[in-house]
Short mmCIF file of C-alpha atoms in Angstrom, two decimals:
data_model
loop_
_atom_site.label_atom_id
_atom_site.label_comp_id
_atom_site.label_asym_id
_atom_site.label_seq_id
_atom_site.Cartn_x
_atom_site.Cartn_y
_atom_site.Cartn_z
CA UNK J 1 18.23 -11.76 3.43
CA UNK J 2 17.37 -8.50 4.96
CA UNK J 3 14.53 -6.47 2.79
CA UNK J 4 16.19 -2.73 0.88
CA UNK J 5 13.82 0.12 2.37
CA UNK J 6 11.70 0.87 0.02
CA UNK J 7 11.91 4.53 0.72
CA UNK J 8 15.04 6.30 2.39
CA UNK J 9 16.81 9.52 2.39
CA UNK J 10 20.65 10.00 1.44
CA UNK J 11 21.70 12.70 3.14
CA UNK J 12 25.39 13.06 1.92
CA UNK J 13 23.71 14.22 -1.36
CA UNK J 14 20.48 15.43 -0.17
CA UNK J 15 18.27 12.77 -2.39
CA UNK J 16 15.66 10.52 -1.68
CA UNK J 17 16.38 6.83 -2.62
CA UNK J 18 13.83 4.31 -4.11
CA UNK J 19 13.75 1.18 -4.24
CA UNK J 20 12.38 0.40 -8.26
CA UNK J 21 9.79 -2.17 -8.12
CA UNK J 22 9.06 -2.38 -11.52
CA UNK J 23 12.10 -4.08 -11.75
CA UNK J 24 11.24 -6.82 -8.93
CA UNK J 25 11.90 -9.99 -8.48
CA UNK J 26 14.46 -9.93 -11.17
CA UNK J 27 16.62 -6.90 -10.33
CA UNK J 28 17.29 -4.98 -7.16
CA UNK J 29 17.75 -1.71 -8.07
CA UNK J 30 17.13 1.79 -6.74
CA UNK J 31 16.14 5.47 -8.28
CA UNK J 32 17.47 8.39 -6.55
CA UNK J 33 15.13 11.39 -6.71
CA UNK J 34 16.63 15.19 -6.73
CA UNK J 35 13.75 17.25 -7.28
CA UNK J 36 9.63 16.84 -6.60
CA UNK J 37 9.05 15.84 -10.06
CA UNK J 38 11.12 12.55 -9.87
CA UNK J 39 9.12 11.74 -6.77
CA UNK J 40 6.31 12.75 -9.01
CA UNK J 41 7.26 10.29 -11.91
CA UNK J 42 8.35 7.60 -9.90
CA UNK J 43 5.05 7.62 -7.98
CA UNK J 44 2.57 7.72 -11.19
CA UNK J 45 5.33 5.37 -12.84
CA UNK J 46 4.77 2.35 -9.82
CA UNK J 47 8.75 2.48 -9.00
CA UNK J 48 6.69 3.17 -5.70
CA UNK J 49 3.43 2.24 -4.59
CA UNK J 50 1.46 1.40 -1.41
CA UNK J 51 -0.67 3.95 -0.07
CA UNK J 52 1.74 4.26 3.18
CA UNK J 53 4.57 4.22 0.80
CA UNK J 54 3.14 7.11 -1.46
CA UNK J 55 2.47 9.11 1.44
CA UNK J 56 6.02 8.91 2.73
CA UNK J 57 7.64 9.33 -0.44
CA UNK J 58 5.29 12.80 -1.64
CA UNK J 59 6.43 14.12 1.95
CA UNK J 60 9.75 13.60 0.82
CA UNK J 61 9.17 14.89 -2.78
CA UNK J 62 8.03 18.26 -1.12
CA UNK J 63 11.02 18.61 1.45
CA UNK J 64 13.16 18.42 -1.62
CA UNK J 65 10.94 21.11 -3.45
CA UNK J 66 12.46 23.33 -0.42
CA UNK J 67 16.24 22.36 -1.12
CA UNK J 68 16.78 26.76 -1.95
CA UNK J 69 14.65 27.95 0.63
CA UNK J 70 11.67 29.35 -1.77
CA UNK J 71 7.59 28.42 -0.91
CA UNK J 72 6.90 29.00 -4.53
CA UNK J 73 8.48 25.99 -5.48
CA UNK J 74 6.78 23.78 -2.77
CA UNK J 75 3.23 25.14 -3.53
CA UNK J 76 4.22 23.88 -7.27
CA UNK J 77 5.17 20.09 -5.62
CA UNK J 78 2.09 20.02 -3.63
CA UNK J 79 0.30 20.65 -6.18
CA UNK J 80 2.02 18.45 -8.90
CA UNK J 81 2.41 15.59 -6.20
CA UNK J 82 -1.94 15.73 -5.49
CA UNK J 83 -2.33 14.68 -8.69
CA UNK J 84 -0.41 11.77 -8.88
CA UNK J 85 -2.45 8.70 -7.20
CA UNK J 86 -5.90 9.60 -6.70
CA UNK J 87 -7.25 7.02 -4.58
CA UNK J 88 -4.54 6.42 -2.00
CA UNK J 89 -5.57 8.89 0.90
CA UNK J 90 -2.21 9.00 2.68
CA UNK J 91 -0.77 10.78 -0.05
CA UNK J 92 -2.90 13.75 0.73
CA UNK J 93 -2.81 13.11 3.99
CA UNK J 94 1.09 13.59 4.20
CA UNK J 95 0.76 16.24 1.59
CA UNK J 96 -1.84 18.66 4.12
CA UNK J 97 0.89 18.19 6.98
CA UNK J 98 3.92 19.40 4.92
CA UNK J 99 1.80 22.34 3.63
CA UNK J 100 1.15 22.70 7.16
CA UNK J 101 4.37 22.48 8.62
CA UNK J 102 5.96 24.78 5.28
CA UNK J 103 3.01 27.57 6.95
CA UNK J 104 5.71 28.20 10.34
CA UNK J 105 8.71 28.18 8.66
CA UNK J 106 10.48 30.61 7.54
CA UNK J 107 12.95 30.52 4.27
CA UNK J 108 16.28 29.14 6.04
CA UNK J 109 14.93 27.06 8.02
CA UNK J 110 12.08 25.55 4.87
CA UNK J 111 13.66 22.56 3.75
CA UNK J 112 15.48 20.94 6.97
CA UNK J 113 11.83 21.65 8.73
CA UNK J 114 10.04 19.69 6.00
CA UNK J 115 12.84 17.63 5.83
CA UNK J 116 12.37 16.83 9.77
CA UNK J 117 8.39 16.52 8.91
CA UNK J 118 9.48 13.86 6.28
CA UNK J 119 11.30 11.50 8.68
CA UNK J 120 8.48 11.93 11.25
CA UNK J 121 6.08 10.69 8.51
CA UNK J 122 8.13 7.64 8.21
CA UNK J 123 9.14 6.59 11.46
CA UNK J 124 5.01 6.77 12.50
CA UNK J 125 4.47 4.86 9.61
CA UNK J 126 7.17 2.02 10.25
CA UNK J 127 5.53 2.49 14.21
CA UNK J 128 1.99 2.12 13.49
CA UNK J 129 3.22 -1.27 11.38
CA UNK J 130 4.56 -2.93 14.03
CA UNK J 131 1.61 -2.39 16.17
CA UNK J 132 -0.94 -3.46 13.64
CA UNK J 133 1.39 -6.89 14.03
CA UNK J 134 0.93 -7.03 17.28
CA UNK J 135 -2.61 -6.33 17.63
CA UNK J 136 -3.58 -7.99 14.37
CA UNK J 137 -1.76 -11.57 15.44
CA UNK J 138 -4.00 -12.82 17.41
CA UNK J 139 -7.09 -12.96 15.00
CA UNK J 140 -5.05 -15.70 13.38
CA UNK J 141 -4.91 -19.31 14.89
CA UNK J 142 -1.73 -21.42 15.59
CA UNK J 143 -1.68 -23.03 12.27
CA UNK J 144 -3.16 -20.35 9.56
CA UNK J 145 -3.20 -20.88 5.57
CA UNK J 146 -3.60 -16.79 4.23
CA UNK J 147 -4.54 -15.68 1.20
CA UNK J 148 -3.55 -11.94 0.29
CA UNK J 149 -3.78 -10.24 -2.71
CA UNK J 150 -1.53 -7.47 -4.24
CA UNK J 151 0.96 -6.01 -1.74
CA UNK J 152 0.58 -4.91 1.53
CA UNK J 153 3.99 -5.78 3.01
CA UNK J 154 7.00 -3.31 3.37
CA UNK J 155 7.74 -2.40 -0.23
CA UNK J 156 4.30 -1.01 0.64
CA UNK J 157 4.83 1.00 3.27
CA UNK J 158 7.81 2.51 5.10
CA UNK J 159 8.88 -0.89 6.14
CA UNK J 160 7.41 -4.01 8.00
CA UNK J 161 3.85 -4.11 6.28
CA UNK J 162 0.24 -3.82 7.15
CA UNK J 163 -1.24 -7.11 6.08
CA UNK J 164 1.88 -8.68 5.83
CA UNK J 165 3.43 -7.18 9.38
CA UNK J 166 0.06 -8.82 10.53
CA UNK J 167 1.42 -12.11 9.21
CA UNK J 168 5.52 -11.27 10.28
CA UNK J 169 4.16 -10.56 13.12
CA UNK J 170 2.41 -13.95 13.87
CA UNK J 171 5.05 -16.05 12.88
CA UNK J 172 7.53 -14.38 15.03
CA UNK J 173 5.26 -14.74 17.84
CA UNK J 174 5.85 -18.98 17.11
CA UNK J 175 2.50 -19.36 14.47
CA UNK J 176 2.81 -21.24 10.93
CA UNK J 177 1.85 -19.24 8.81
CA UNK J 178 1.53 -20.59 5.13
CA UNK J 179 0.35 -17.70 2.67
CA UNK J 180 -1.39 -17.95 -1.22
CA UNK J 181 -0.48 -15.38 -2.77
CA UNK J 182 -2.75 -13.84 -5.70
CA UNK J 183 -0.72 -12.96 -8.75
CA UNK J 184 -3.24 -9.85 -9.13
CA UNK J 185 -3.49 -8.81 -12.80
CA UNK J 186 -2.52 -6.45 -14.66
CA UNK J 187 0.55 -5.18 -13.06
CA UNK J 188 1.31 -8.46 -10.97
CA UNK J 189 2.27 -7.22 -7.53
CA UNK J 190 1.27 -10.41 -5.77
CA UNK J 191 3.90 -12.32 -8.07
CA UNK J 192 6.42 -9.87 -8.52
CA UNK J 193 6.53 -8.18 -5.23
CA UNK J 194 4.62 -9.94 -2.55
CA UNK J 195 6.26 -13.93 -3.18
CA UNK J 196 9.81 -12.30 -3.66
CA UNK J 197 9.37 -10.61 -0.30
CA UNK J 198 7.76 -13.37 1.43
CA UNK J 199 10.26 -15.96 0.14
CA UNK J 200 13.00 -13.41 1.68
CA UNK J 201 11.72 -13.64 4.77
CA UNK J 202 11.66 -17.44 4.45
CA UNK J 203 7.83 -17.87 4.25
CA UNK J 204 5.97 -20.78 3.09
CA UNK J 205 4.78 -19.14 0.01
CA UNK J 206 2.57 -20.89 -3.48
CA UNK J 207 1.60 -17.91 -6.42
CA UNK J 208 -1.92 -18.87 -7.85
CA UNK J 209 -3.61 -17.10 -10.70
CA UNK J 210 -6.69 -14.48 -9.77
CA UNK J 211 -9.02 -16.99 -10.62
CA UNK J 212 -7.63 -19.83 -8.63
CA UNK J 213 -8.93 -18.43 -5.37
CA UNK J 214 -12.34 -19.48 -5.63
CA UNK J 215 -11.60 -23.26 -6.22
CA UNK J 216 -8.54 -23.00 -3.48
CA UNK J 217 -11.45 -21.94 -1.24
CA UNK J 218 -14.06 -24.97 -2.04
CA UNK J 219 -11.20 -26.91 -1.32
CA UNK J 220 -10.90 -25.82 2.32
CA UNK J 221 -7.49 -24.82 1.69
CA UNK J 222 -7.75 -20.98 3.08
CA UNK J 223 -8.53 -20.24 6.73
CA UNK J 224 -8.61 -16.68 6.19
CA UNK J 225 -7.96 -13.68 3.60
CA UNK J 226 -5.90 -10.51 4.80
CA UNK J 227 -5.13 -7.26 2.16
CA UNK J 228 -4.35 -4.03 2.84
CA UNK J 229 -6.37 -1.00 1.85
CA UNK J 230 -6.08 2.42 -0.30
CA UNK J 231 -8.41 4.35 1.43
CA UNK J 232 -11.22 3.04 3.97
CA UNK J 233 -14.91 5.15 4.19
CA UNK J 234 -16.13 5.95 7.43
CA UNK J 235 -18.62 3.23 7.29
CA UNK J 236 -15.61 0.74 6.71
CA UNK J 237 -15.60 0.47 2.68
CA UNK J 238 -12.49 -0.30 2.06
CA UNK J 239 -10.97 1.00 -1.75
CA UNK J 240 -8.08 -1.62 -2.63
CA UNK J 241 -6.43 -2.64 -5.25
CA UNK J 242 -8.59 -4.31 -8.14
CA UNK J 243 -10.12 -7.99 -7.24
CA UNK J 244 -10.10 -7.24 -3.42
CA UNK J 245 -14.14 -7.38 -3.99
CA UNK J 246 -14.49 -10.41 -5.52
CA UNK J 247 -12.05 -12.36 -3.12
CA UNK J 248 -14.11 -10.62 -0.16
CA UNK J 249 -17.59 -12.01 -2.03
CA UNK J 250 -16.05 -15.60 -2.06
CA UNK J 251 -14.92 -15.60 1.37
CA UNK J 252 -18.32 -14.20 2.49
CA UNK J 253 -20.00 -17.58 0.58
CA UNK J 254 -16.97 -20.00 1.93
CA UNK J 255 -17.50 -18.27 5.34
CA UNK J 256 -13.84 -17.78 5.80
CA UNK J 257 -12.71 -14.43 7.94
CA UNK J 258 -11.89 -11.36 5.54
CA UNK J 259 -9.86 -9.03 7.28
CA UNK J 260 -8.49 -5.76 6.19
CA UNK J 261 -5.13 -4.05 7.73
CA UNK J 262 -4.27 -0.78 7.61
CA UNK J 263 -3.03 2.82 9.97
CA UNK J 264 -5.46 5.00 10.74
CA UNK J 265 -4.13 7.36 8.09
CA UNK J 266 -6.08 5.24 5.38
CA UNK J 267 -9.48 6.38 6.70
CA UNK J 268 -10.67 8.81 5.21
CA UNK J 269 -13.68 9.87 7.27
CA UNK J 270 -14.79 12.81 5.11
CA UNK J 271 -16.05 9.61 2.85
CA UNK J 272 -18.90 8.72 4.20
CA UNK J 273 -19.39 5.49 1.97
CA UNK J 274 -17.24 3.71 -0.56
CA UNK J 275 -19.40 5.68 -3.14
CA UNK J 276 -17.53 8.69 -2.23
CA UNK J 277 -14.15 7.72 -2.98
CA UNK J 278 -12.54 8.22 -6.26
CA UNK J 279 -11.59 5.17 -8.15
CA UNK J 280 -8.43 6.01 -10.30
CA UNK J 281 -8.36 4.84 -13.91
CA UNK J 282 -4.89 3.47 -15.25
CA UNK J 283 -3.96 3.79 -18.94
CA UNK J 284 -5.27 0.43 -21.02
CA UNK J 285 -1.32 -0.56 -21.93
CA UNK J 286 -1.46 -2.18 -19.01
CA UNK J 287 -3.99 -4.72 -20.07
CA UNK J 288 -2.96 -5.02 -23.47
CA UNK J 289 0.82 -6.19 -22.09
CA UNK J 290 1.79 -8.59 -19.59
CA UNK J 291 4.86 -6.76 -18.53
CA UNK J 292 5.90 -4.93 -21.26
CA UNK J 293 4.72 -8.26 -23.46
CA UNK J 294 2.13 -7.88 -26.00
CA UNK J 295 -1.15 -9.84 -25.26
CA UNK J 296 -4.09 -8.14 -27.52
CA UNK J 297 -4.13 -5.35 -30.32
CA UNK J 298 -3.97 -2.11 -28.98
CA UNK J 299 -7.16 -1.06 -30.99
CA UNK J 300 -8.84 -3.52 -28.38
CA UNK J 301 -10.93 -2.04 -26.12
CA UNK J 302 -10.12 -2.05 -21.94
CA UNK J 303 -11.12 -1.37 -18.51
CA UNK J 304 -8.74 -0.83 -16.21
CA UNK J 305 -9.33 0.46 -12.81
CA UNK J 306 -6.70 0.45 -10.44
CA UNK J 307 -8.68 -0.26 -7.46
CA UNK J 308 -12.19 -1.44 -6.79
CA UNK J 309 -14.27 -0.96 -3.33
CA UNK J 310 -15.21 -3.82 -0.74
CA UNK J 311 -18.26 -3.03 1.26
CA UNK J 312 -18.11 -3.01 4.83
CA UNK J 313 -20.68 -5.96 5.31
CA UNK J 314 -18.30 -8.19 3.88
CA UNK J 315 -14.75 -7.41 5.94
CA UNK J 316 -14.64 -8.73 9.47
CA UNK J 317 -12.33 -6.92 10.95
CA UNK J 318 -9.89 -3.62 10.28
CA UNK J 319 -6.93 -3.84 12.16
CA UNK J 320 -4.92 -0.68 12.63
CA UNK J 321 -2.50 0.61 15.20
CA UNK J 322 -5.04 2.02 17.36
CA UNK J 323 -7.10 -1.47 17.64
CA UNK J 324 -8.77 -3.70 16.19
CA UNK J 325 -11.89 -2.81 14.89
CA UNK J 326 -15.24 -4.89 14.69
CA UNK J 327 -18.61 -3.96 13.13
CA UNK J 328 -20.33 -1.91 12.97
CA UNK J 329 -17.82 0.52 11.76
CA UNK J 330 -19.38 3.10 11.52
CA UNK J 331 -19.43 3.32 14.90
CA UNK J 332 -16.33 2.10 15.86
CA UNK J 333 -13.99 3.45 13.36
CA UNK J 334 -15.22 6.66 14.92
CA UNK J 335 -13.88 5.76 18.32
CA UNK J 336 -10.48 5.39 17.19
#
């Protein structure tokens, strides 16, 4: 079964169409955006998420902000749209190029320019996939057993995946490639989103709870760990999704390769250390629930960062379009 884009544009009704993951595995179902703030609500809401995904799908937000021509409207969507997703970097990095591109145009030509700025922003994202597949394949041997956590595969991007076009990749180039796939807490986009699309592309796929990865590890069972990344520090810290650290400290101690895969968009090289980069906060609901089920009182106390930061010391490798890159980083990221 073919994967739905998780972002596209219908242009018989000038709209941008999104695939709903909240609603994954269980339906397949899509939103259909007609101004900047239902890009705005679907972004904050998790119908989309990814960092490569965000990014394409604000771009999009602000084209539509220019559907009548007026730059009023699209300073209020790049504004609105900044202040959805802190921590992923692309967003603001597709964000500065629309402002950008809105800066030559003039008011006929201001939304099919951004528009035209919009599909660029997704066809280099779907490009820079593939070739993080192709240069990330060969890290892995013939016969691999991956664990990933979250989801870092096309529903988070513009299609194809980072760490999981690493892995599509491989196994079209003839590897076996069996992948564990964290359920990551609280929102579940390991289970929900990662198996489902893994299973559609007819990979050999198990679900195991967060805390199952350490004794999968003693076990021998893992050969190496692959996740994606929010934003990535100049020195290589690496901001992803809540539970990346932990899984990184555990491969360190099993001595199993940690790799990280993302485009060169991610890095953020005004952040000189994962210190620098802000760490968004995510209302406690979605701790207190297990999708939309009840698990404590709400007068309980939570914690509930989205994402949490891997130092550099601990990844092995960050594979992007441009190469793959080795410590130190902070030399070599630079290079790229």
């Amino acid at each position: 079964m073919a994967l739905p884009s998780p972002v596209s544009w219908d242009a018989e009704k000038n709209r941008l169409k999104i695939l709903d993951q909240r609603q994954l595995p269980w339906k397949v179902s899509f939103l259909f955006c007609s101004s900047y703030l239902d890009v705005a609500e679907a972004i904050e809401t998790l119908a989309v998420r990814g960092a490569p995904a965000i990014g394409v799908t604000a771009a999009y937000g602000v084209a539509l902000s220019a559907l009548h021509g007026e730059k009023k409207s699209v300073d209020l969507a790049l504004k609105r749209l900044a202040s959805t997703r802190p921590t992923a970097i692309n967003l603001f990095g597709a964000l500065h190029r629309m402002k950008k591109r809105a800066a030559t145009l003039g008011s006929k030509v201001l939304f099919t320019g951004l528009l035209e700025e919009a599909h660029k922003i997704l066809e280099e994202d779907l490009k820079a996939n593939r070739q993080m597949g192709e240069l990330g394949k060969t890290l892995f041997p013939q016969k691999s057993i991956v664990l990933t956590h979250c989801n870092a595969g096309a529903l988070a991007t513009a299609g194809y995946g980072t760490a999981l076009g690493v892995l599509r990749a491989a196994r079209e180039h003839g590897k076996e490639i069996k992948v564990f796939v964290d359920e990551t807490r609280p929102v579940f986009q390991g289970a929900r989103l990662t198996a489902w699309e893994l299973l559609q592309d007819g990979f050999d796929v198990t679900v195991i709870c967060d805390n199952m990865a350490g004794g999968l590890m003693q076990k021998n069972a893992i050969t190496s760990v692959i996740v994606g990344a929010d934003r990535i520090a100049a020195n290589g810290d690496t901001a992803n999704k809540i539970g990346t650290y932990s899984l990184a400290i555990l491969a360190h101690y099993h001595q199993i390769p940690f790799y990280v895969a993302a485009p060169t968009t991610t890095i953020d090289y005004s952040a000189k250390a994962g210190s620098h980069i802000c760490i968004e906060e995510r209302d406690g609901t979605e701790v207190r629930t297990s999708l939309g089920s009840p698990l404590i009182p709400d007068s309980f106390p939570v914690w509930n960062p989205a994402f949490d930061i891997t130092p550099s010391q601990l990844i092995c490798a960050i594979i992007t379009e441009k190469g793959v890159v080795f410590p130190p980083f902070i030399e070599n990221l630079a290079k790229l």
